[in-house]
Amino acid sequence: NLELKDLDIAGLARIDYIYLSPSIPYLLTGKLALNKVRIIRPRITCERSTPPEQAVTDSAPVLDKPPDNSLDKALDKPKEDVPSAAKGSLHLVIKSLKIRSGEIYFIDHISDSRSVTVMLKNIDLNLRNLYTYPVDVVADFQLNGLLPWQSGEPDGKIYLDGWLNSYKKDILASLKIENIDAIAFYPYYSTWVDLEKARIDKAKLNFSSKIQGKNNDISAQCH
């Protein structure tokens, strides 16, 4: 077993504690497998900067353009068979993954003068039977967390639970997001809505989705 404490990855993440329990039989077959993974209080920062040529003022944010050697070349590149493409992939198995008290900071610099900052805290994640290669196994997952707002509004809440069979491409999941402070995301829709003229001081959003899929045919009822 392996224990890590006070892990600091500069500019990306800080983690108070990690516990890893490897599976020896899987290692003998050339696969990296972990029976248990426990992660306590990971704090991850994701920051997105808009390139100068794409930065806009009083306009909608522009999506990043793929690098010249990504999408265009990928379309011209002959397709490889799935088995050969998968040969170089990492065969990873995680039987049980638990994350407690996680935090994610997302900062989106839309322009020099405007940015959106979102924090997701108290993240708890339970995940069972994660395989990065095709195998007929059902993976179960449950996630919940809170979104605090600088405006002092009640915390937003996020719930996600369900299961996935990536081999058969079957899924059943439920997603709920409650008490979203829409004012915090105003830079994204400022082109279409003038909050001052509309005399809007507060706006709450709720979202829910029931996701069902069988054999890669997915339907999602969203409200």
PDB file of C-alpha atoms in Angstrom:
ATOM      1  CA  ASN A   1       0.000   0.000   0.000  1.00  0.00           C
ATOM      2  CA  LEU A   2       1.069   3.565  -0.667  1.00  0.00           C
ATOM      3  CA  GLU A   3       0.246   6.675   1.332  1.00  0.00           C
ATOM      4  CA  LEU A   4       0.953  10.247   0.240  1.00  0.00           C
ATOM      5  CA  LYS A   5       0.495  13.303   2.445  1.00  0.00           C
ATOM      6  CA  ASP A   6       0.511  17.021   1.609  1.00  0.00           C
ATOM      7  CA  LEU A   7       0.979  16.495  -2.116  1.00  0.00           C
ATOM      8  CA  ASP A   8       1.523  19.800  -3.942  1.00  0.00           C
ATOM      9  CA  ILE A   9       1.500  19.968  -7.747  1.00  0.00           C
ATOM     10  CA  ALA A  10       2.448  23.588  -8.422  1.00  0.00           C
ATOM     11  CA  GLY A  11      -0.228  25.569 -10.198  1.00  0.00           C
ATOM     12  CA  LEU A  12      -2.600  22.618 -10.496  1.00  0.00           C
ATOM     13  CA  ALA A  13      -3.548  20.822  -7.287  1.00  0.00           C
ATOM     14  CA  ARG A  14      -2.918  20.305  -3.596  1.00  0.00           C
ATOM     15  CA  ILE A  15      -4.031  17.127  -1.865  1.00  0.00           C
ATOM     16  CA  ASP A  16      -3.974  16.467   1.868  1.00  0.00           C
ATOM     17  CA  TYR A  17      -3.941  12.675   1.671  1.00  0.00           C
ATOM     18  CA  ILE A  18      -3.907   9.845  -0.883  1.00  0.00           C
ATOM     19  CA  TYR A  19      -4.130   6.117  -0.164  1.00  0.00           C
ATOM     20  CA  LEU A  20      -3.486   3.520  -2.894  1.00  0.00           C
ATOM     21  CA  SER A  21      -3.911  -0.242  -2.596  1.00  0.00           C
ATOM     22  CA  PRO A  22      -2.654  -2.090  -5.714  1.00  0.00           C
ATOM     23  CA  SER A  23      -3.844  -5.468  -6.991  1.00  0.00           C
ATOM     24  CA  ILE A  24      -0.890  -7.818  -7.435  1.00  0.00           C
ATOM     25  CA  PRO A  25      -2.679 -10.380  -9.694  1.00  0.00           C
ATOM     26  CA  TYR A  26      -3.577  -7.661 -12.198  1.00  0.00           C
ATOM     27  CA  LEU A  27      -0.009  -6.339 -12.178  1.00  0.00           C
ATOM     28  CA  LEU A  28       1.228  -9.801 -13.176  1.00  0.00           C
ATOM     29  CA  THR A  29      -0.958  -9.601 -16.314  1.00  0.00           C
ATOM     30  CA  GLY A  30       0.515  -6.239 -17.338  1.00  0.00           C
ATOM     31  CA  LYS A  31      -2.378  -4.094 -16.131  1.00  0.00           C
ATOM     32  CA  LEU A  32      -2.261  -1.350 -13.529  1.00  0.00           C
ATOM     33  CA  ALA A  33      -5.041  -2.097 -11.038  1.00  0.00           C
ATOM     34  CA  LEU A  34      -5.916  -0.511  -7.726  1.00  0.00           C
ATOM     35  CA  ASN A  35      -8.282  -2.139  -5.267  1.00  0.00           C
ATOM     36  CA  LYS A  36      -8.764   1.056  -3.271  1.00  0.00           C
ATOM     37  CA  VAL A  37      -8.058   4.714  -3.885  1.00  0.00           C
ATOM     38  CA  ARG A  38      -8.847   7.227  -1.157  1.00  0.00           C
ATOM     39  CA  ILE A  39      -8.295  10.942  -1.750  1.00  0.00           C
ATOM     40  CA  ILE A  40      -8.893  13.459   1.042  1.00  0.00           C
ATOM     41  CA  ARG A  41      -9.377  17.175   0.375  1.00  0.00           C
ATOM     42  CA  PRO A  42      -7.975  17.618  -3.130  1.00  0.00           C
ATOM     43  CA  ARG A  43      -7.942  21.273  -4.222  1.00  0.00           C
ATOM     44  CA  ILE A  44      -7.735  21.698  -7.991  1.00  0.00           C
ATOM     45  CA  THR A  45      -7.442  24.951  -9.941  1.00  0.00           C
ATOM     46  CA  CYS A  46      -8.534  25.210 -13.582  1.00  0.00           C
ATOM     47  CA  GLU A  47      -7.831  28.508 -15.336  1.00  0.00           C
ATOM     48  CA  ARG A  48      -8.751  29.418 -18.892  1.00  0.00           C
ATOM     49  CA  SER A  49      -7.294  32.443 -20.662  1.00  0.00           C
ATOM     50  CA  THR A  50      -8.786  33.743 -23.895  1.00  0.00           C
ATOM     51  CA  PRO A  51      -6.087  34.419 -26.526  1.00  0.00           C
ATOM     52  CA  PRO A  52      -5.727  38.148 -27.398  1.00  0.00           C
ATOM     53  CA  GLU A  53      -7.044  37.658 -30.929  1.00  0.00           C
ATOM     54  CA  GLN A  54     -10.166  35.999 -29.510  1.00  0.00           C
ATOM     55  CA  ALA A  55     -10.806  38.352 -26.598  1.00  0.00           C
ATOM     56  CA  VAL A  56     -13.966  40.368 -27.164  1.00  0.00           C
ATOM     57  CA  THR A  57     -15.581  43.317 -25.456  1.00  0.00           C
ATOM     58  CA  ASP A  58     -19.323  43.429 -24.792  1.00  0.00           C
ATOM     59  CA  SER A  59     -19.802  40.318 -26.829  1.00  0.00           C
ATOM     60  CA  ALA A  60     -20.296  36.621 -26.320  1.00  0.00           C
ATOM     61  CA  PRO A  61     -17.214  34.551 -25.466  1.00  0.00           C
ATOM     62  CA  VAL A  62     -15.551  32.872 -28.413  1.00  0.00           C
ATOM     63  CA  LEU A  63     -14.753  29.194 -28.172  1.00  0.00           C
ATOM     64  CA  ASP A  64     -11.130  28.220 -28.508  1.00  0.00           C
ATOM     65  CA  LYS A  65     -10.165  27.201 -32.027  1.00  0.00           C
ATOM     66  CA  PRO A  66      -8.475  23.790 -32.188  1.00  0.00           C
ATOM     67  CA  PRO A  67      -4.756  23.913 -33.006  1.00  0.00           C
ATOM     68  CA  ASP A  68      -3.897  23.729 -36.710  1.00  0.00           C
ATOM     69  CA  ASN A  69      -2.523  20.241 -36.300  1.00  0.00           C
ATOM     70  CA  SER A  70      -5.518  18.802 -34.454  1.00  0.00           C
ATOM     71  CA  LEU A  71      -8.939  18.806 -36.096  1.00  0.00           C
ATOM     72  CA  ASP A  72      -7.982  19.615 -39.706  1.00  0.00           C
ATOM     73  CA  LYS A  73      -5.212  17.040 -39.812  1.00  0.00           C
ATOM     74  CA  ALA A  74      -7.304  14.497 -37.984  1.00  0.00           C
ATOM     75  CA  LEU A  75      -9.930  14.702 -40.722  1.00  0.00           C
ATOM     76  CA  ASP A  76      -7.310  14.037 -43.400  1.00  0.00           C
ATOM     77  CA  LYS A  77      -5.564  11.296 -41.451  1.00  0.00           C
ATOM     78  CA  PRO A  78      -6.559   7.730 -42.386  1.00  0.00           C
ATOM     79  CA  LYS A  79      -8.598   6.057 -39.680  1.00  0.00           C
ATOM     80  CA  GLU A  80      -6.893   3.351 -37.669  1.00  0.00           C
ATOM     81  CA  ASP A  81      -8.559   0.199 -36.497  1.00  0.00           C
ATOM     82  CA  VAL A  82      -9.721   0.371 -32.915  1.00  0.00           C
ATOM     83  CA  PRO A  83      -7.602  -2.595 -31.736  1.00  0.00           C
ATOM     84  CA  SER A  84      -4.349  -1.030 -33.005  1.00  0.00           C
ATOM     85  CA  ALA A  85      -5.262   2.363 -31.544  1.00  0.00           C
ATOM     86  CA  ALA A  86      -5.977   0.810 -28.184  1.00  0.00           C
ATOM     87  CA  LYS A  87      -2.689  -1.070 -27.978  1.00  0.00           C
ATOM     88  CA  GLY A  88      -0.797   1.936 -26.651  1.00  0.00           C
ATOM     89  CA  SER A  89      -3.479   2.980 -24.186  1.00  0.00           C
ATOM     90  CA  LEU A  90      -3.040   2.594 -20.450  1.00  0.00           C
ATOM     91  CA  HIS A  91      -4.902  -0.380 -19.033  1.00  0.00           C
ATOM     92  CA  LEU A  92      -6.033   0.960 -15.690  1.00  0.00           C
ATOM     93  CA  VAL A  93      -8.501  -0.593 -13.252  1.00  0.00           C
ATOM     94  CA  ILE A  94      -9.815   1.113 -10.117  1.00  0.00           C
ATOM     95  CA  LYS A  95     -12.112  -1.123  -8.099  1.00  0.00           C
ATOM     96  CA  SER A  96     -13.087   1.529  -5.554  1.00  0.00           C
ATOM     97  CA  LEU A  97     -12.408   5.277  -5.657  1.00  0.00           C
ATOM     98  CA  LYS A  98     -13.552   7.650  -2.933  1.00  0.00           C
ATOM     99  CA  ILE A  99     -12.908  11.386  -2.838  1.00  0.00           C
ATOM    100  CA  ARG A 100     -13.845  13.429   0.207  1.00  0.00           C
ATOM    101  CA  SER A 101     -14.022  17.209   0.784  1.00  0.00           C
ATOM    102  CA  GLY A 102     -12.744  18.085  -2.673  1.00  0.00           C
ATOM    103  CA  GLU A 103     -12.586  21.615  -4.067  1.00  0.00           C
ATOM    104  CA  ILE A 104     -12.393  22.821  -7.662  1.00  0.00           C
ATOM    105  CA  TYR A 105     -11.710  26.436  -8.642  1.00  0.00           C
ATOM    106  CA  PHE A 106     -12.574  27.397 -12.217  1.00  0.00           C
ATOM    107  CA  ILE A 107     -11.492  30.798 -13.523  1.00  0.00           C
ATOM    108  CA  ASP A 108     -12.466  31.817 -17.064  1.00  0.00           C
ATOM    109  CA  HIS A 109     -10.814  35.004 -18.323  1.00  0.00           C
ATOM    110  CA  ILE A 110     -13.275  36.082 -20.997  1.00  0.00           C
ATOM    111  CA  SER A 111     -11.427  39.349 -21.648  1.00  0.00           C
ATOM    112  CA  ASP A 112      -8.954  41.666 -19.927  1.00  0.00           C
ATOM    113  CA  SER A 113     -11.732  43.233 -17.873  1.00  0.00           C
ATOM    114  CA  ARG A 114     -14.169  40.358 -17.421  1.00  0.00           C
ATOM    115  CA  SER A 115     -13.869  36.936 -15.879  1.00  0.00           C
ATOM    116  CA  VAL A 116     -16.061  34.270 -14.336  1.00  0.00           C
ATOM    117  CA  THR A 117     -14.978  32.471 -11.174  1.00  0.00           C
ATOM    118  CA  VAL A 118     -16.795  29.381  -9.941  1.00  0.00           C
ATOM    119  CA  MET A 119     -15.960  27.251  -6.928  1.00  0.00           C
ATOM    120  CA  LEU A 120     -17.234  23.754  -6.251  1.00  0.00           C
ATOM    121  CA  LYS A 121     -16.605  22.656  -2.658  1.00  0.00           C
ATOM    122  CA  ASN A 122     -17.416  19.752  -0.330  1.00  0.00           C
ATOM    123  CA  ILE A 123     -17.112  17.369  -3.283  1.00  0.00           C
ATOM    124  CA  ASP A 124     -17.757  13.750  -2.387  1.00  0.00           C
ATOM    125  CA  LEU A 125     -17.330  11.099  -5.079  1.00  0.00           C
ATOM    126  CA  ASN A 126     -17.885   7.345  -4.934  1.00  0.00           C
ATOM    127  CA  LEU A 127     -16.877   5.329  -7.985  1.00  0.00           C
ATOM    128  CA  ARG A 128     -16.713   1.555  -8.403  1.00  0.00           C
ATOM    129  CA  ASN A 129     -15.343  -0.605 -11.219  1.00  0.00           C
ATOM    130  CA  LEU A 130     -13.554   1.938 -13.415  1.00  0.00           C
ATOM    131  CA  TYR A 131     -11.887   0.312 -16.452  1.00  0.00           C
ATOM    132  CA  THR A 132     -10.030   2.293 -19.126  1.00  0.00           C
ATOM    133  CA  TYR A 133     -10.219  -0.577 -21.618  1.00  0.00           C
ATOM    134  CA  PRO A 134     -13.251  -2.449 -23.016  1.00  0.00           C
ATOM    135  CA  VAL A 135     -14.724  -4.910 -20.545  1.00  0.00           C
ATOM    136  CA  ASP A 136     -18.323  -5.888 -19.808  1.00  0.00           C
ATOM    137  CA  VAL A 137     -18.534  -4.378 -16.321  1.00  0.00           C
ATOM    138  CA  VAL A 138     -20.948  -1.869 -14.804  1.00  0.00           C
ATOM    139  CA  ALA A 139     -19.383   1.180 -13.154  1.00  0.00           C
ATOM    140  CA  ASP A 140     -21.393   2.859 -10.388  1.00  0.00           C
ATOM    141  CA  PHE A 141     -20.897   6.507  -9.474  1.00  0.00           C
ATOM    142  CA  GLN A 142     -22.304   9.053  -7.020  1.00  0.00           C
ATOM    143  CA  LEU A 143     -21.190  12.670  -6.723  1.00  0.00           C
ATOM    144  CA  ASN A 144     -22.399  15.656  -4.738  1.00  0.00           C
ATOM    145  CA  GLY A 145     -21.024  19.090  -3.995  1.00  0.00           C
ATOM    146  CA  LEU A 146     -21.812  22.700  -3.139  1.00  0.00           C
ATOM    147  CA  LEU A 147     -21.375  25.911  -5.142  1.00  0.00           C
ATOM    148  CA  PRO A 148     -20.885  28.956  -2.880  1.00  0.00           C
ATOM    149  CA  TRP A 149     -21.694  32.410  -4.267  1.00  0.00           C
ATOM    150  CA  GLN A 150     -19.904  35.672  -3.492  1.00  0.00           C
ATOM    151  CA  SER A 151     -23.285  37.432  -3.474  1.00  0.00           C
ATOM    152  CA  GLY A 152     -24.191  35.749  -0.210  1.00  0.00           C
ATOM    153  CA  GLU A 153     -26.984  33.711  -1.805  1.00  0.00           C
ATOM    154  CA  PRO A 154     -27.550  30.157  -0.480  1.00  0.00           C
ATOM    155  CA  ASP A 155     -25.070  27.622  -1.811  1.00  0.00           C
ATOM    156  CA  GLY A 156     -25.892  25.863  -5.032  1.00  0.00           C
ATOM    157  CA  LYS A 157     -26.052  22.076  -4.948  1.00  0.00           C
ATOM    158  CA  ILE A 158     -25.102  19.400  -7.438  1.00  0.00           C
ATOM    159  CA  TYR A 159     -26.095  15.727  -7.320  1.00  0.00           C
ATOM    160  CA  LEU A 160     -25.104  13.043  -9.801  1.00  0.00           C
ATOM    161  CA  ASP A 161     -25.646   9.302  -9.500  1.00  0.00           C
ATOM    162  CA  GLY A 162     -26.053   6.337 -11.788  1.00  0.00           C
ATOM    163  CA  TRP A 163     -24.193   3.591 -13.586  1.00  0.00           C
ATOM    164  CA  LEU A 164     -22.389   3.129 -16.894  1.00  0.00           C
ATOM    165  CA  ASN A 165     -21.374   0.146 -18.998  1.00  0.00           C
ATOM    166  CA  SER A 166     -18.857   1.605 -21.451  1.00  0.00           C
ATOM    167  CA  TYR A 167     -18.454  -1.768 -23.214  1.00  0.00           C
ATOM    168  CA  LYS A 168     -22.150  -2.090 -24.099  1.00  0.00           C
ATOM    169  CA  LYS A 169     -22.583   1.707 -24.167  1.00  0.00           C
ATOM    170  CA  ASP A 170     -25.447   1.564 -21.679  1.00  0.00           C
ATOM    171  CA  ILE A 171     -26.099   4.224 -19.067  1.00  0.00           C
ATOM    172  CA  LEU A 172     -28.666   5.255 -16.478  1.00  0.00           C
ATOM    173  CA  ALA A 173     -27.989   8.460 -14.565  1.00  0.00           C
ATOM    174  CA  SER A 174     -29.680  11.342 -12.792  1.00  0.00           C
ATOM    175  CA  LEU A 175     -28.291  14.879 -12.530  1.00  0.00           C
ATOM    176  CA  LYS A 176     -29.662  17.722 -10.412  1.00  0.00           C
ATOM    177  CA  ILE A 177     -28.261  21.230 -10.046  1.00  0.00           C
ATOM    178  CA  GLU A 178     -30.087  23.571  -7.671  1.00  0.00           C
ATOM    179  CA  ASN A 179     -29.853  27.210  -6.566  1.00  0.00           C
ATOM    180  CA  ILE A 180     -27.555  28.447  -9.312  1.00  0.00           C
ATOM    181  CA  ASP A 181     -26.881  32.179  -9.057  1.00  0.00           C
ATOM    182  CA  ALA A 182     -27.383  33.285 -12.666  1.00  0.00           C
ATOM    183  CA  ILE A 183     -25.919  36.734 -11.952  1.00  0.00           C
ATOM    184  CA  ALA A 184     -22.509  35.139 -11.363  1.00  0.00           C
ATOM    185  CA  PHE A 185     -22.470  34.021 -15.017  1.00  0.00           C
ATOM    186  CA  TYR A 186     -23.584  37.393 -16.407  1.00  0.00           C
ATOM    187  CA  PRO A 187     -20.431  37.929 -18.556  1.00  0.00           C
ATOM    188  CA  TYR A 188     -21.502  34.939 -20.684  1.00  0.00           C
ATOM    189  CA  TYR A 189     -24.870  36.413 -21.689  1.00  0.00           C
ATOM    190  CA  SER A 190     -24.251  40.158 -21.290  1.00  0.00           C
ATOM    191  CA  THR A 191     -24.633  40.606 -25.076  1.00  0.00           C
ATOM    192  CA  TRP A 192     -28.290  39.611 -24.948  1.00  0.00           C
ATOM    193  CA  VAL A 193     -29.379  40.839 -21.522  1.00  0.00           C
ATOM    194  CA  ASP A 194     -28.793  44.186 -19.809  1.00  0.00           C
ATOM    195  CA  LEU A 195     -29.424  43.508 -16.137  1.00  0.00           C
ATOM    196  CA  GLU A 196     -29.500  47.194 -15.220  1.00  0.00           C
ATOM    197  CA  LYS A 197     -32.098  48.093 -17.833  1.00  0.00           C
ATOM    198  CA  ALA A 198     -34.093  44.948 -17.063  1.00  0.00           C
ATOM    199  CA  ARG A 199     -33.957  45.800 -13.339  1.00  0.00           C
ATOM    200  CA  ILE A 200     -32.893  42.268 -12.472  1.00  0.00           C
ATOM    201  CA  ASP A 201     -31.130  41.988  -9.114  1.00  0.00           C
ATOM    202  CA  LYS A 202     -31.418  38.252  -8.552  1.00  0.00           C
ATOM    203  CA  ALA A 203     -31.910  35.205 -10.740  1.00  0.00           C
ATOM    204  CA  LYS A 204     -31.994  31.567  -9.678  1.00  0.00           C
ATOM    205  CA  LEU A 205     -31.615  28.577 -11.964  1.00  0.00           C
ATOM    206  CA  ASN A 206     -32.411  24.908 -11.357  1.00  0.00           C
ATOM    207  CA  PHE A 207     -31.563  22.075 -13.728  1.00  0.00           C
ATOM    208  CA  SER A 208     -32.369  18.369 -13.756  1.00  0.00           C
ATOM    209  CA  SER A 209     -31.752  15.593 -16.250  1.00  0.00           C
ATOM    210  CA  LYS A 210     -32.732  11.937 -16.466  1.00  0.00           C
ATOM    211  CA  ILE A 211     -30.286  10.144 -18.745  1.00  0.00           C
ATOM    212  CA  GLN A 212     -31.045   6.748 -20.243  1.00  0.00           C
ATOM    213  CA  GLY A 213     -29.016   4.953 -22.868  1.00  0.00           C
ATOM    214  CA  LYS A 214     -28.803   1.519 -24.447  1.00  0.00           C
ATOM    215  CA  ASN A 215     -26.361   0.424 -27.135  1.00  0.00           C
ATOM    216  CA  ASN A 216     -25.133   4.016 -27.629  1.00  0.00           C
ATOM    217  CA  ASP A 217     -28.695   5.322 -28.169  1.00  0.00           C
ATOM    218  CA  ILE A 218     -29.131   7.934 -25.438  1.00  0.00           C
ATOM    219  CA  SER A 219     -32.100  10.065 -24.429  1.00  0.00           C
ATOM    220  CA  ALA A 220     -31.984  12.759 -21.755  1.00  0.00           C
ATOM    221  CA  GLN A 221     -35.057  14.439 -20.338  1.00  0.00           C
ATOM    222  CA  CYS A 222     -33.844  17.852 -19.197  1.00  0.00           C
ATOM    223  CA  HIS A 223     -35.779  20.472 -17.251  1.00  0.00           C
TER     224      HIS A 223
END
